[in-house]
Amino acid sequence: MTTLQAHSADELRALAETAGRELEEAEPLDILRWAADTFGKRFCVTSSMEDAVVAHLASRVMPGVDVVFLDTGYHFPETLGTRDAVAAVMDVNVITLTPRQTVAEQDAEYGPRLHDRDPDLCCALRKVKPLQEGLAGYSAWATGLRRDESPTRANTPVVGWDEKRRKVKVSPIARWTQDDVDRYVAEHGVITNLLLMDGYPSIGCAPCTRRVAEGEDARAGRWAGRGKTECGLHG
Ligand code: SF4
């Protein structure tokens, strides 16, 4: 895979808009192949380590692809274990990003349990800023966003323009359902987070994630009771 020359922001935006239209009906592998061919090493996958579906898909068209994981310092051990398993067995290059401050340093500056008092600030410090910095060397990033996950994700384009980071944002499984994901995981033996089988259909930081009850929305367990649905990475 060659390292392609960096595009200007205007070029990236035009590429994203055209590809979003042309690839709307395309299969995830074809969307990822377009991203790999267009951006080469300036393309990465981001993963919350809920599962390794998009990382697995991407590794099929771009072996050794960078898979970026944000270690907020608040993850469940199962999530870190998933990250380690992905790094050990898959043909990908796992890159772990960390916030500038440890949890202890943040507690000292802002007081303990900032996630309970001001989750938006906590997410900004521990997720949004580190990702912004970590993606600096890339022109395009892939996510596992799906339209069926929540109303806020219902219009997710398969390829779109991420104005906040001024990068191309690729969501190759945007049109997939949970059944599609389950089928892919079963067919390919994809690594998944053990918590998925323990009542957590959506997994984030431990203090801000609870199990969901039968019939609840998959993301109902994220920031439950706090009027917050997204961490700011995708808004
Ligand atoms: Fe902090 Fe919760 Fe956001 Fe994690 S999900 S960064 S603990 S507010």
PDB file of C-alpha atoms and ligand atoms in Angstrom:
ATOM      1  CA  MET A   1       0.000   0.000   0.000  1.00  0.00           C
ATOM      2  CA  THR A   2       1.476   3.327  -1.004  1.00  0.00           C
ATOM      3  CA  THR A   3       1.339   6.420   1.134  1.00  0.00           C
ATOM      4  CA  LEU A   4      -0.677   8.870  -0.886  1.00  0.00           C
ATOM      5  CA  GLN A   5      -0.073  12.585  -0.875  1.00  0.00           C
ATOM      6  CA  ALA A   6      -2.168  14.556   1.594  1.00  0.00           C
ATOM      7  CA  HIS A   7      -5.237  16.221   0.105  1.00  0.00           C
ATOM      8  CA  SER A   8      -6.323  19.754   0.949  1.00  0.00           C
ATOM      9  CA  ALA A   9      -9.445  20.170   3.096  1.00  0.00           C
ATOM     10  CA  ASP A  10     -11.436  21.317   0.044  1.00  0.00           C
ATOM     11  CA  GLU A  11     -10.328  18.244  -1.892  1.00  0.00           C
ATOM     12  CA  LEU A  12     -11.224  15.993   1.030  1.00  0.00           C
ATOM     13  CA  ARG A  13     -14.651  17.531   1.384  1.00  0.00           C
ATOM     14  CA  ALA A  14     -15.350  17.096  -2.342  1.00  0.00           C
ATOM     15  CA  LEU A  15     -14.119  13.500  -2.225  1.00  0.00           C
ATOM     16  CA  ALA A  16     -16.370  12.784   0.758  1.00  0.00           C
ATOM     17  CA  GLU A  17     -19.461  14.288  -0.832  1.00  0.00           C
ATOM     18  CA  THR A  18     -18.999  12.452  -4.124  1.00  0.00           C
ATOM     19  CA  ALA A  19     -18.165   9.132  -2.479  1.00  0.00           C
ATOM     20  CA  GLY A  20     -21.096   9.474  -0.089  1.00  0.00           C
ATOM     21  CA  ARG A  21     -23.444   9.599  -3.086  1.00  0.00           C
ATOM     22  CA  GLU A  22     -21.699   7.001  -5.219  1.00  0.00           C
ATOM     23  CA  LEU A  23     -21.114   4.448  -2.446  1.00  0.00           C
ATOM     24  CA  GLU A  24     -24.476   4.717  -0.678  1.00  0.00           C
ATOM     25  CA  GLU A  25     -25.542   1.297  -1.958  1.00  0.00           C
ATOM     26  CA  ALA A  26     -22.063  -0.267  -1.876  1.00  0.00           C
ATOM     27  CA  GLU A  27     -21.008  -3.180   0.301  1.00  0.00           C
ATOM     28  CA  PRO A  28     -18.833  -2.379   3.351  1.00  0.00           C
ATOM     29  CA  LEU A  29     -15.779  -4.030   1.796  1.00  0.00           C
ATOM     30  CA  ASP A  30     -16.112  -1.884  -1.323  1.00  0.00           C
ATOM     31  CA  ILE A  31     -16.474   1.274   0.771  1.00  0.00           C
ATOM     32  CA  LEU A  32     -13.355   0.368   2.723  1.00  0.00           C
ATOM     33  CA  ARG A  33     -11.480  -0.549  -0.446  1.00  0.00           C
ATOM     34  CA  TRP A  34     -12.248   2.918  -1.803  1.00  0.00           C
ATOM     35  CA  ALA A  35     -10.920   4.476   1.416  1.00  0.00           C
ATOM     36  CA  ALA A  36      -7.763   2.352   1.389  1.00  0.00           C
ATOM     37  CA  ASP A  37      -7.083   3.088  -2.288  1.00  0.00           C
ATOM     38  CA  THR A  38      -7.781   6.802  -1.901  1.00  0.00           C
ATOM     39  CA  PHE A  39      -5.960   7.531   1.353  1.00  0.00           C
ATOM     40  CA  GLY A  40      -3.478   4.676   1.902  1.00  0.00           C
ATOM     41  CA  LYS A  41      -1.669   5.109   5.230  1.00  0.00           C
ATOM     42  CA  ARG A  42      -3.580   8.326   5.837  1.00  0.00           C
ATOM     43  CA  PHE A  43      -6.638   6.187   6.561  1.00  0.00           C
ATOM     44  CA  CYS A  44      -7.356   4.527   9.894  1.00  0.00           C
ATOM     45  CA  VAL A  45     -10.133   2.691  11.702  1.00  0.00           C
ATOM     46  CA  THR A  46     -11.283   3.823  15.125  1.00  0.00           C
ATOM     47  CA  SER A  47     -12.691   1.210  17.473  1.00  0.00           C
ATOM     48  CA  SER A  48     -14.330   1.346  20.892  1.00  0.00           C
ATOM     49  CA  MET A  49     -13.546  -2.386  21.186  1.00  0.00           C
ATOM     50  CA  GLU A  50     -17.195  -3.273  21.502  1.00  0.00           C
ATOM     51  CA  ASP A  51     -16.395  -5.628  18.666  1.00  0.00           C
ATOM     52  CA  ALA A  52     -13.775  -5.823  15.931  1.00  0.00           C
ATOM     53  CA  VAL A  53     -16.149  -5.939  12.964  1.00  0.00           C
ATOM     54  CA  VAL A  54     -14.967  -2.831  11.106  1.00  0.00           C
ATOM     55  CA  ALA A  55     -11.332  -3.567  11.977  1.00  0.00           C
ATOM     56  CA  HIS A  56     -11.821  -7.079  10.557  1.00  0.00           C
ATOM     57  CA  LEU A  57     -13.450  -5.774   7.383  1.00  0.00           C
ATOM     58  CA  ALA A  58     -10.712  -3.166   6.927  1.00  0.00           C
ATOM     59  CA  SER A  59      -7.927  -5.691   7.469  1.00  0.00           C
ATOM     60  CA  ARG A  60      -9.274  -7.690   4.532  1.00  0.00           C
ATOM     61  CA  VAL A  61      -8.715  -4.829   2.108  1.00  0.00           C
ATOM     62  CA  MET A  62      -5.765  -3.191   3.889  1.00  0.00           C
ATOM     63  CA  PRO A  63      -3.735  -5.697   5.954  1.00  0.00           C
ATOM     64  CA  GLY A  64      -1.916  -3.974   8.803  1.00  0.00           C
ATOM     65  CA  VAL A  65      -4.383  -1.069   8.841  1.00  0.00           C
ATOM     66  CA  ASP A  66      -4.072   1.284  11.819  1.00  0.00           C
ATOM     67  CA  VAL A  67      -6.821   0.656  14.398  1.00  0.00           C
ATOM     68  CA  VAL A  68      -7.057   3.555  16.824  1.00  0.00           C
ATOM     69  CA  PHE A  69      -8.413   2.910  20.321  1.00  0.00           C
ATOM     70  CA  LEU A  70      -9.083   5.630  22.851  1.00  0.00           C
ATOM     71  CA  ASP A  71      -8.116   4.496  26.350  1.00  0.00           C
ATOM     72  CA  THR A  72      -9.993   6.951  28.566  1.00  0.00           C
ATOM     73  CA  GLY A  73      -8.695   5.367  31.777  1.00  0.00           C
ATOM     74  CA  TYR A  74     -12.259   4.410  32.638  1.00  0.00           C
ATOM     75  CA  HIS A  75     -12.750   1.313  30.495  1.00  0.00           C
ATOM     76  CA  PHE A  76     -14.034  -2.037  31.688  1.00  0.00           C
ATOM     77  CA  PRO A  77     -11.277  -4.687  31.913  1.00  0.00           C
ATOM     78  CA  GLU A  78     -13.185  -6.645  29.260  1.00  0.00           C
ATOM     79  CA  THR A  79     -12.764  -3.751  26.823  1.00  0.00           C
ATOM     80  CA  LEU A  80      -9.003  -3.580  27.376  1.00  0.00           C
ATOM     81  CA  GLY A  81      -8.908  -7.368  26.992  1.00  0.00           C
ATOM     82  CA  THR A  82     -10.715  -7.070  23.660  1.00  0.00           C
ATOM     83  CA  ARG A  83      -8.148  -4.495  22.533  1.00  0.00           C
ATOM     84  CA  ASP A  84      -5.301  -6.802  23.525  1.00  0.00           C
ATOM     85  CA  ALA A  85      -6.883  -9.788  21.751  1.00  0.00           C
ATOM     86  CA  VAL A  86      -7.385  -7.756  18.567  1.00  0.00           C
ATOM     87  CA  ALA A  87      -3.749  -6.635  18.665  1.00  0.00           C
ATOM     88  CA  ALA A  88      -2.546 -10.198  19.244  1.00  0.00           C
ATOM     89  CA  VAL A  89      -4.470 -12.090  16.578  1.00  0.00           C
ATOM     90  CA  MET A  90      -5.599  -9.723  13.837  1.00  0.00           C
ATOM     91  CA  ASP A  91      -3.583  -8.316  10.948  1.00  0.00           C
ATOM     92  CA  VAL A  92      -3.969  -4.743  12.178  1.00  0.00           C
ATOM     93  CA  ASN A  93      -1.781  -2.168  13.916  1.00  0.00           C
ATOM     94  CA  VAL A  94      -3.520  -1.195  17.161  1.00  0.00           C
ATOM     95  CA  ILE A  95      -2.691   2.329  18.351  1.00  0.00           C
ATOM     96  CA  THR A  96      -3.824   3.309  21.850  1.00  0.00           C
ATOM     97  CA  LEU A  97      -4.487   6.996  22.474  1.00  0.00           C
ATOM     98  CA  THR A  98      -4.589   8.363  26.008  1.00  0.00           C
ATOM     99  CA  PRO A  99      -5.770  11.695  27.443  1.00  0.00           C
ATOM    100  CA  ARG A 100      -3.143  14.235  28.525  1.00  0.00           C
ATOM    101  CA  GLN A 101      -4.076  13.672  32.176  1.00  0.00           C
ATOM    102  CA  THR A 102      -4.437  10.401  34.056  1.00  0.00           C
ATOM    103  CA  VAL A 103      -7.688   9.974  35.980  1.00  0.00           C
ATOM    104  CA  ALA A 104      -5.805  10.879  39.185  1.00  0.00           C
ATOM    105  CA  GLU A 105      -4.429  14.078  37.629  1.00  0.00           C
ATOM    106  CA  GLN A 106      -7.875  15.029  36.351  1.00  0.00           C
ATOM    107  CA  ASP A 107      -9.380  14.357  39.787  1.00  0.00           C
ATOM    108  CA  ALA A 108      -6.756  16.613  41.358  1.00  0.00           C
ATOM    109  CA  GLU A 109      -7.555  19.483  38.976  1.00  0.00           C
ATOM    110  CA  TYR A 110     -11.313  19.153  38.529  1.00  0.00           C
ATOM    111  CA  GLY A 111     -12.360  17.102  41.556  1.00  0.00           C
ATOM    112  CA  PRO A 112     -13.316  13.428  41.635  1.00  0.00           C
ATOM    113  CA  ARG A 113     -16.061  11.864  39.517  1.00  0.00           C
ATOM    114  CA  LEU A 114     -16.187  14.633  36.932  1.00  0.00           C
ATOM    115  CA  HIS A 115     -18.216  12.187  34.822  1.00  0.00           C
ATOM    116  CA  ASP A 116     -21.107  12.524  37.290  1.00  0.00           C
ATOM    117  CA  ARG A 117     -20.957  16.317  37.560  1.00  0.00           C
ATOM    118  CA  ASP A 118     -20.018  17.394  34.047  1.00  0.00           C
ATOM    119  CA  PRO A 119     -19.905  14.463  31.629  1.00  0.00           C
ATOM    120  CA  ASP A 120     -19.560  16.785  28.628  1.00  0.00           C
ATOM    121  CA  LEU A 121     -16.328  18.226  30.043  1.00  0.00           C
ATOM    122  CA  CYS A 122     -15.095  14.759  31.028  1.00  0.00           C
ATOM    123  CA  CYS A 123     -15.756  13.456  27.491  1.00  0.00           C
ATOM    124  CA  ALA A 124     -14.105  16.536  26.001  1.00  0.00           C
ATOM    125  CA  LEU A 125     -10.949  15.965  28.055  1.00  0.00           C
ATOM    126  CA  ARG A 126     -10.765  12.191  27.811  1.00  0.00           C
ATOM    127  CA  LYS A 127     -12.269  11.476  24.382  1.00  0.00           C
ATOM    128  CA  VAL A 128     -12.760  14.398  22.026  1.00  0.00           C
ATOM    129  CA  LYS A 129      -9.396  16.137  22.511  1.00  0.00           C
ATOM    130  CA  PRO A 130      -7.232  12.990  22.443  1.00  0.00           C
ATOM    131  CA  LEU A 131      -8.981  11.776  19.295  1.00  0.00           C
ATOM    132  CA  GLN A 132      -8.590  15.177  17.648  1.00  0.00           C
ATOM    133  CA  GLU A 133      -4.860  15.035  18.339  1.00  0.00           C
ATOM    134  CA  GLY A 134      -4.532  11.332  17.519  1.00  0.00           C
ATOM    135  CA  LEU A 135      -6.161  11.707  14.119  1.00  0.00           C
ATOM    136  CA  ALA A 136      -3.935  14.610  13.100  1.00  0.00           C
ATOM    137  CA  GLY A 137      -1.853  12.483  10.735  1.00  0.00           C
ATOM    138  CA  TYR A 138      -4.828  10.971   8.931  1.00  0.00           C
ATOM    139  CA  SER A 139      -7.106  12.282   6.171  1.00  0.00           C
ATOM    140  CA  ALA A 140      -9.898   9.795   6.738  1.00  0.00           C
ATOM    141  CA  TRP A 141     -11.164   7.648   9.591  1.00  0.00           C
ATOM    142  CA  ALA A 142     -13.613   4.784   9.738  1.00  0.00           C
ATOM    143  CA  THR A 143     -16.174   4.208  12.454  1.00  0.00           C
ATOM    144  CA  GLY A 144     -18.644   1.457  13.281  1.00  0.00           C
ATOM    145  CA  LEU A 145     -21.644   3.823  13.389  1.00  0.00           C
ATOM    146  CA  ARG A 146     -24.950   2.305  12.252  1.00  0.00           C
ATOM    147  CA  ARG A 147     -28.197   4.056  11.387  1.00  0.00           C
ATOM    148  CA  ASP A 148     -30.284   1.623  13.410  1.00  0.00           C
ATOM    149  CA  GLU A 149     -28.421   2.320  16.674  1.00  0.00           C
ATOM    150  CA  SER A 150     -30.308   5.459  17.665  1.00  0.00           C
ATOM    151  CA  PRO A 151     -32.323   8.357  16.187  1.00  0.00           C
ATOM    152  CA  THR A 152     -29.213  10.569  16.340  1.00  0.00           C
ATOM    153  CA  ARG A 153     -27.414   8.160  14.009  1.00  0.00           C
ATOM    154  CA  ALA A 154     -30.297   7.557  11.579  1.00  0.00           C
ATOM    155  CA  ASN A 155     -28.814   9.791   8.847  1.00  0.00           C
ATOM    156  CA  THR A 156     -25.205   8.614   9.090  1.00  0.00           C
ATOM    157  CA  PRO A 157     -23.672   8.709   5.577  1.00  0.00           C
ATOM    158  CA  VAL A 158     -21.482   5.802   4.485  1.00  0.00           C
ATOM    159  CA  VAL A 159     -18.900   8.455   3.564  1.00  0.00           C
ATOM    160  CA  GLY A 160     -19.276  11.981   4.890  1.00  0.00           C
ATOM    161  CA  TRP A 161     -17.390  15.131   5.779  1.00  0.00           C
ATOM    162  CA  ASP A 162     -16.364  15.533   9.420  1.00  0.00           C
ATOM    163  CA  GLU A 163     -16.339  19.311   9.728  1.00  0.00           C
ATOM    164  CA  LYS A 164     -15.130  19.257  13.341  1.00  0.00           C
ATOM    165  CA  ARG A 165     -11.915  17.461  12.419  1.00  0.00           C
ATOM    166  CA  ARG A 166     -11.872  18.409   8.719  1.00  0.00           C
ATOM    167  CA  LYS A 167     -11.482  14.808   7.671  1.00  0.00           C
ATOM    168  CA  VAL A 168     -13.384  12.237   5.660  1.00  0.00           C
ATOM    169  CA  LYS A 169     -15.472  10.045   7.930  1.00  0.00           C
ATOM    170  CA  VAL A 170     -16.237   6.562   6.646  1.00  0.00           C
ATOM    171  CA  SER A 171     -19.005   4.475   8.193  1.00  0.00           C
ATOM    172  CA  PRO A 172     -18.928   1.316   6.086  1.00  0.00           C
ATOM    173  CA  ILE A 173     -21.590  -0.550   8.087  1.00  0.00           C
ATOM    174  CA  ALA A 174     -23.953   2.430   8.431  1.00  0.00           C
ATOM    175  CA  ARG A 175     -26.655   0.538   6.549  1.00  0.00           C
ATOM    176  CA  TRP A 176     -26.204  -2.723   8.475  1.00  0.00           C
ATOM    177  CA  THR A 177     -28.597  -3.913  11.163  1.00  0.00           C
ATOM    178  CA  GLN A 178     -27.667  -5.705  14.367  1.00  0.00           C
ATOM    179  CA  ASP A 179     -28.561  -8.965  12.578  1.00  0.00           C
ATOM    180  CA  ASP A 180     -26.051  -8.176   9.829  1.00  0.00           C
ATOM    181  CA  VAL A 181     -23.372  -7.569  12.456  1.00  0.00           C
ATOM    182  CA  ASP A 182     -24.221 -10.781  14.309  1.00  0.00           C
ATOM    183  CA  ARG A 183     -24.098 -12.753  11.052  1.00  0.00           C
ATOM    184  CA  TYR A 184     -20.689 -11.302  10.132  1.00  0.00           C
ATOM    185  CA  VAL A 185     -19.302 -12.014  13.614  1.00  0.00           C
ATOM    186  CA  ALA A 186     -20.514 -15.634  13.436  1.00  0.00           C
ATOM    187  CA  GLU A 187     -19.295 -16.214   9.868  1.00  0.00           C
ATOM    188  CA  HIS A 188     -15.814 -14.807  10.449  1.00  0.00           C
ATOM    189  CA  GLY A 189     -15.247 -15.589  14.126  1.00  0.00           C
ATOM    190  CA  VAL A 190     -14.721 -11.900  14.863  1.00  0.00           C
ATOM    191  CA  ILE A 191     -13.510 -10.954  18.345  1.00  0.00           C
ATOM    192  CA  THR A 192     -16.228  -9.313  20.439  1.00  0.00           C
ATOM    193  CA  ASN A 193     -16.334  -7.787  23.902  1.00  0.00           C
ATOM    194  CA  LEU A 194     -17.520 -10.304  26.515  1.00  0.00           C
ATOM    195  CA  LEU A 195     -19.851  -7.659  27.972  1.00  0.00           C
ATOM    196  CA  LEU A 196     -22.049  -7.890  24.871  1.00  0.00           C
ATOM    197  CA  MET A 197     -23.224 -11.249  26.207  1.00  0.00           C
ATOM    198  CA  ASP A 198     -23.711  -9.856  29.707  1.00  0.00           C
ATOM    199  CA  GLY A 199     -26.483  -7.331  29.112  1.00  0.00           C
ATOM    200  CA  TYR A 200     -24.429  -4.483  27.635  1.00  0.00           C
ATOM    201  CA  PRO A 201     -25.390  -3.976  23.960  1.00  0.00           C
ATOM    202  CA  SER A 202     -23.461  -0.676  23.867  1.00  0.00           C
ATOM    203  CA  ILE A 203     -20.212  -0.321  25.790  1.00  0.00           C
ATOM    204  CA  GLY A 204     -18.453   2.864  26.838  1.00  0.00           C
ATOM    205  CA  CYS A 205     -16.634   3.933  29.987  1.00  0.00           C
ATOM    206  CA  ALA A 206     -17.582   1.935  33.091  1.00  0.00           C
ATOM    207  CA  PRO A 207     -18.965   4.865  35.145  1.00  0.00           C
ATOM    208  CA  CYS A 208     -21.258   5.895  32.278  1.00  0.00           C
ATOM    209  CA  THR A 209     -22.506   2.514  31.059  1.00  0.00           C
ATOM    210  CA  ARG A 210     -25.144   0.255  32.616  1.00  0.00           C
ATOM    211  CA  ARG A 211     -26.886  -2.898  31.511  1.00  0.00           C
ATOM    212  CA  VAL A 212     -30.103  -2.389  29.524  1.00  0.00           C
ATOM    213  CA  ALA A 213     -33.403  -4.088  30.249  1.00  0.00           C
ATOM    214  CA  GLU A 214     -35.269  -6.319  27.795  1.00  0.00           C
ATOM    215  CA  GLY A 215     -36.800  -4.161  25.040  1.00  0.00           C
ATOM    216  CA  GLU A 216     -34.781  -1.035  25.845  1.00  0.00           C
ATOM    217  CA  ASP A 217     -32.918   0.857  23.123  1.00  0.00           C
ATOM    218  CA  ALA A 218     -29.396  -0.512  22.679  1.00  0.00           C
ATOM    219  CA  ARG A 219     -27.835   2.790  23.731  1.00  0.00           C
ATOM    220  CA  ALA A 220     -30.199   3.352  26.688  1.00  0.00           C
ATOM    221  CA  GLY A 221     -27.445   2.230  29.042  1.00  0.00           C
ATOM    222  CA  ARG A 222     -25.094   5.036  28.013  1.00  0.00           C
ATOM    223  CA  TRP A 223     -25.110   8.099  30.345  1.00  0.00           C
ATOM    224  CA  ALA A 224     -28.479   6.832  31.633  1.00  0.00           C
ATOM    225  CA  GLY A 225     -30.493   9.556  33.384  1.00  0.00           C
ATOM    226  CA  ARG A 226     -28.057  12.316  32.394  1.00  0.00           C
ATOM    227  CA  GLY A 227     -29.789  13.616  29.241  1.00  0.00           C
ATOM    228  CA  LYS A 228     -26.713  12.806  27.173  1.00  0.00           C
ATOM    229  CA  THR A 229     -26.634  10.409  24.219  1.00  0.00           C
ATOM    230  CA  GLU A 230     -23.318  11.012  22.476  1.00  0.00           C
ATOM    231  CA  CYS A 231     -19.811  11.703  23.744  1.00  0.00           C
ATOM    232  CA  GLY A 232     -18.989  14.369  21.164  1.00  0.00           C
ATOM    233  CA  LEU A 233     -16.909  12.143  18.894  1.00  0.00           C
ATOM    234  CA  HIS A 234     -19.759  11.846  16.419  1.00  0.00           C
ATOM    235  CA  GLY A 235     -21.689  15.054  16.894  1.00  0.00           C
TER     236      GLY A 235
HETATM  237 FE1  SF4 B   1     -15.888  10.581  31.219  1.00  0.00          FE
HETATM  238 FE2  SF4 B   1     -18.100   9.067  31.110  1.00  0.00          FE
HETATM  239 FE3  SF4 B   1     -17.263  10.473  28.942  1.00  0.00          FE
HETATM  240 FE4  SF4 B   1     -15.914   8.331  29.797  1.00  0.00          FE
HETATM  241  S1  SF4 B   1     -18.015   8.369  28.946  1.00  0.00           S
HETATM  242  S2  SF4 B   1     -15.015  10.247  29.162  1.00  0.00           S
HETATM  243  S3  SF4 B   1     -16.101   8.524  32.055  1.00  0.00           S
HETATM  244  S4  SF4 B   1     -18.035  11.282  30.923  1.00  0.00           S
END
